Short mmCIF file of C-alpha atoms in Angstrom, two decimals:
data_model
loop_
_atom_site.label_atom_id
_atom_site.label_comp_id
_atom_site.label_asym_id
_atom_site.label_seq_id
_atom_site.Cartn_x
_atom_site.Cartn_y
_atom_site.Cartn_z
CA LYS A 1 -13.38 37.30 10.14
CA GLU A 2 -16.15 39.30 8.50
CA PHE A 3 -17.68 36.13 7.04
CA ILE A 4 -17.80 34.48 10.47
CA GLU A 5 -19.20 37.60 12.12
CA ASN A 6 -21.91 37.87 9.45
CA ASN A 7 -22.84 34.20 9.81
CA ILE A 8 -22.34 33.58 13.53
CA GLU A 9 -26.00 32.71 14.17
CA LEU A 10 -25.98 30.17 11.33
CA ILE A 11 -22.72 28.70 12.59
CA GLU A 12 -24.10 28.39 16.13
CA ASP A 13 -27.30 26.80 14.76
CA ARG A 14 -25.25 24.43 12.57
CA ALA A 15 -27.13 25.55 9.45
CA TRP A 16 -24.36 24.31 7.17
CA ASP A 17 -26.30 24.43 3.92
CA GLN A 18 -27.03 28.15 4.43
CA ILE A 19 -23.45 28.81 5.50
CA TYR A 20 -22.14 27.23 2.32
CA ASP A 21 -24.69 29.06 0.19
CA ASN A 22 -23.38 32.29 1.73
CA ALA A 23 -19.77 31.18 1.35
CA ARG A 24 -20.12 30.71 -2.38
CA PHE A 25 -20.49 34.45 -2.72
CA THR A 26 -18.05 35.47 -0.02
CA LEU A 27 -15.08 33.12 -0.30
CA ASP A 28 -12.90 32.25 -3.26
CA SER A 29 -12.13 28.60 -3.97
CA GLU A 30 -8.87 28.54 -2.00
CA SER A 31 -10.47 30.13 1.07
CA THR A 32 -13.44 27.75 0.97
CA GLY A 33 -11.15 24.72 1.27
CA GLY A 34 -9.34 26.34 4.18
CA PHE A 35 -12.62 27.18 5.87
CA THR A 36 -13.77 23.56 5.52
CA LEU A 37 -10.52 22.22 7.00
CA ALA A 38 -10.83 24.67 9.90
CA MET A 39 -14.38 23.44 10.60
CA LEU A 40 -13.26 19.80 10.45
CA ASP A 41 -10.31 20.58 12.75
CA ILE A 42 -12.66 21.82 15.47
CA GLY A 43 -14.82 18.71 15.14
CA GLU A 44 -17.65 20.17 13.07
CA ASP A 45 -18.61 18.28 9.92
CA PRO A 46 -20.57 20.48 7.50
CA LEU A 47 -21.65 17.41 5.52
CA LYS A 48 -23.81 16.02 8.33
CA THR A 49 -26.88 17.90 7.09
CA LEU A 50 -26.10 18.07 3.37
CA ASP A 51 -26.71 15.50 0.64
CA TYR A 52 -24.06 17.06 -1.60
CA ILE A 53 -20.46 18.16 -1.29
CA PRO A 54 -20.57 21.95 -1.82
CA GLU A 55 -18.71 23.83 -4.52
CA TYR A 56 -15.00 24.11 -3.74
CA TYR A 57 -15.54 22.28 -0.41
CA LEU A 58 -11.93 21.13 -0.11
CA SER A 59 -10.41 23.10 -2.96
CA ASP A 60 -6.67 23.59 -2.48
CA ALA A 61 -6.80 21.50 0.72
CA LYS A 62 -3.62 19.77 1.82
CA ILE A 63 -5.11 16.32 2.45
CA ASP A 64 -4.00 12.84 1.34
CA SER A 65 -7.38 11.15 1.61
CA PHE A 66 -11.03 11.88 2.26
CA THR A 67 -13.97 9.60 2.97
CA ILE A 68 -17.14 10.72 1.24
CA PRO A 69 -20.10 9.95 3.52
CA ASN A 70 -22.58 7.35 2.26
CA HIS A 71 -25.49 9.83 2.21
CA ILE A 72 -23.90 12.15 -0.38
CA LEU A 73 -25.69 12.24 -3.77
CA GLU A 74 -23.66 14.83 -5.66
CA LEU A 75 -20.11 16.15 -5.84
CA CYS A 76 -20.51 19.81 -6.83
CA GLU A 77 -18.29 21.97 -8.99
CA GLY A 78 -14.64 22.07 -7.98
CA CYS A 79 -15.26 20.33 -4.64
CA PHE A 80 -11.80 18.71 -4.57
CA SER A 81 -10.02 20.90 -7.16
CA TYR A 82 -6.34 21.66 -6.56
CA SER A 83 -6.30 19.36 -3.51
CA SER A 84 -3.46 16.99 -2.70
CA LEU A 85 -5.69 13.89 -2.66
CA LYS A 86 -3.92 10.70 -3.74
CA GLU A 87 -6.84 8.29 -3.98
CA ILE A 88 -10.59 8.45 -3.43
CA VAL A 89 -13.45 5.97 -3.44
CA ILE A 90 -16.81 7.43 -4.37
CA PRO A 91 -19.70 5.70 -2.52
CA ASP A 92 -22.71 4.05 -4.21
CA SER A 93 -24.98 6.89 -3.09
CA VAL A 94 -23.38 9.39 -5.49
CA THR A 95 -25.14 9.91 -8.84
CA THR A 96 -23.46 13.07 -10.17
CA ILE A 97 -19.90 14.38 -10.38
CA GLY A 98 -19.87 18.10 -11.17
CA MET A 99 -17.64 20.23 -13.37
CA TYR A 100 -14.01 20.43 -12.27
CA ALA A 101 -14.70 18.26 -9.19
CA PHE A 102 -11.16 16.86 -9.38
CA TYR A 103 -9.60 19.64 -11.46
CA GLU A 104 -5.82 19.77 -11.37
CA CYS A 105 -5.14 17.27 -8.60
CA PRO A 106 -1.66 16.15 -9.70
CA GLN A 107 -1.19 13.66 -6.87
CA LEU A 108 -4.54 11.95 -7.49
CA LYS A 109 -3.72 8.62 -9.12
CA ARG A 110 -6.77 6.43 -8.48
CA VAL A 111 -10.51 7.17 -8.35
CA THR A 112 -13.07 4.42 -7.83
CA ILE A 113 -16.44 5.33 -9.33
CA PRO A 114 -19.53 3.14 -8.75
CA SER A 115 -22.21 2.36 -11.34
CA SER A 116 -24.61 4.62 -9.44
CA VAL A 117 -22.81 7.61 -10.98
CA GLN A 118 -24.77 8.35 -14.14
CA ASN A 119 -23.70 11.93 -14.77
CA ILE A 120 -20.07 13.01 -14.99
CA GLU A 121 -19.96 16.58 -16.22
CA GLY A 122 -17.34 17.71 -18.71
CA ASN A 123 -13.91 18.50 -17.29
CA SER A 124 -14.68 16.77 -13.98
CA PHE A 125 -11.24 15.19 -14.22
CA TYR A 126 -9.43 17.90 -16.17
CA LEU A 127 -5.65 17.32 -16.12
CA PHE A 128 -6.18 13.96 -14.35
CA ASP A 129 -3.24 11.60 -14.89
CA GLY A 130 -4.40 8.50 -13.06
CA VAL A 131 -6.75 5.59 -13.41
CA ILE A 132 -10.52 5.41 -13.03
CA VAL A 133 -11.65 2.17 -11.42
CA CYS A 134 -15.17 1.25 -12.50
CA LYS A 135 -17.49 -1.44 -13.85
CA GLU A 136 -17.43 -2.32 -17.50
CA GLY A 137 -20.24 -0.57 -19.40
CA SER A 138 -20.71 2.11 -16.73
CA ALA A 139 -20.99 5.85 -17.31
CA ALA A 140 -17.56 6.15 -15.67
CA GLU A 141 -16.02 3.81 -18.25
CA ILE A 142 -17.57 5.75 -21.13
CA TYR A 143 -16.37 9.05 -19.65
CA ALA A 144 -12.85 7.71 -19.10
CA ILE A 145 -12.58 6.30 -22.63
CA ASN A 146 -13.88 9.55 -24.16
CA CYS A 147 -11.33 11.54 -22.12
CA ASN A 148 -8.41 9.15 -22.77
CA ILE A 149 -8.15 8.26 -19.08
CA ASP A 150 -6.82 4.83 -18.11
CA VAL A 151 -9.48 2.41 -16.88
CA GLU A 152 -9.29 -0.48 -14.46
CA TYR A 153 -12.27 -2.74 -13.83
CA TYR A 154 -13.62 -4.15 -10.58
#
């Protein structure tokens, strides 16, 4: 309640990047995911004006799937951590996957990563027990092999 009251003007002006910058200091990772789901439930998409998925965007969210918009360049730290995602396809626009982006997502079994992704930070897929679908010779393949993650090629 206090967070919303303190940021009501930004919310009304749809200044999502500033809201999320403020949220990083105000909300813990579990609350951030809940806040995001609440915004999506009322028909407001915070990603419309951002070119990244904010830290802990859907952390601990009870969702089976999520479509990453084609304008997103980066998946920030912990953005899907602890979520109930089962499968995700990362679009060609993404170049970076941040630390712990898919940390401890036990239901996540398949992640498709395009060749556009050149930077996968350490522990992005910590405790991941699925398959990474990628092109042979890509940064995703190298990451998967180095982390003993199963690879499937497209």
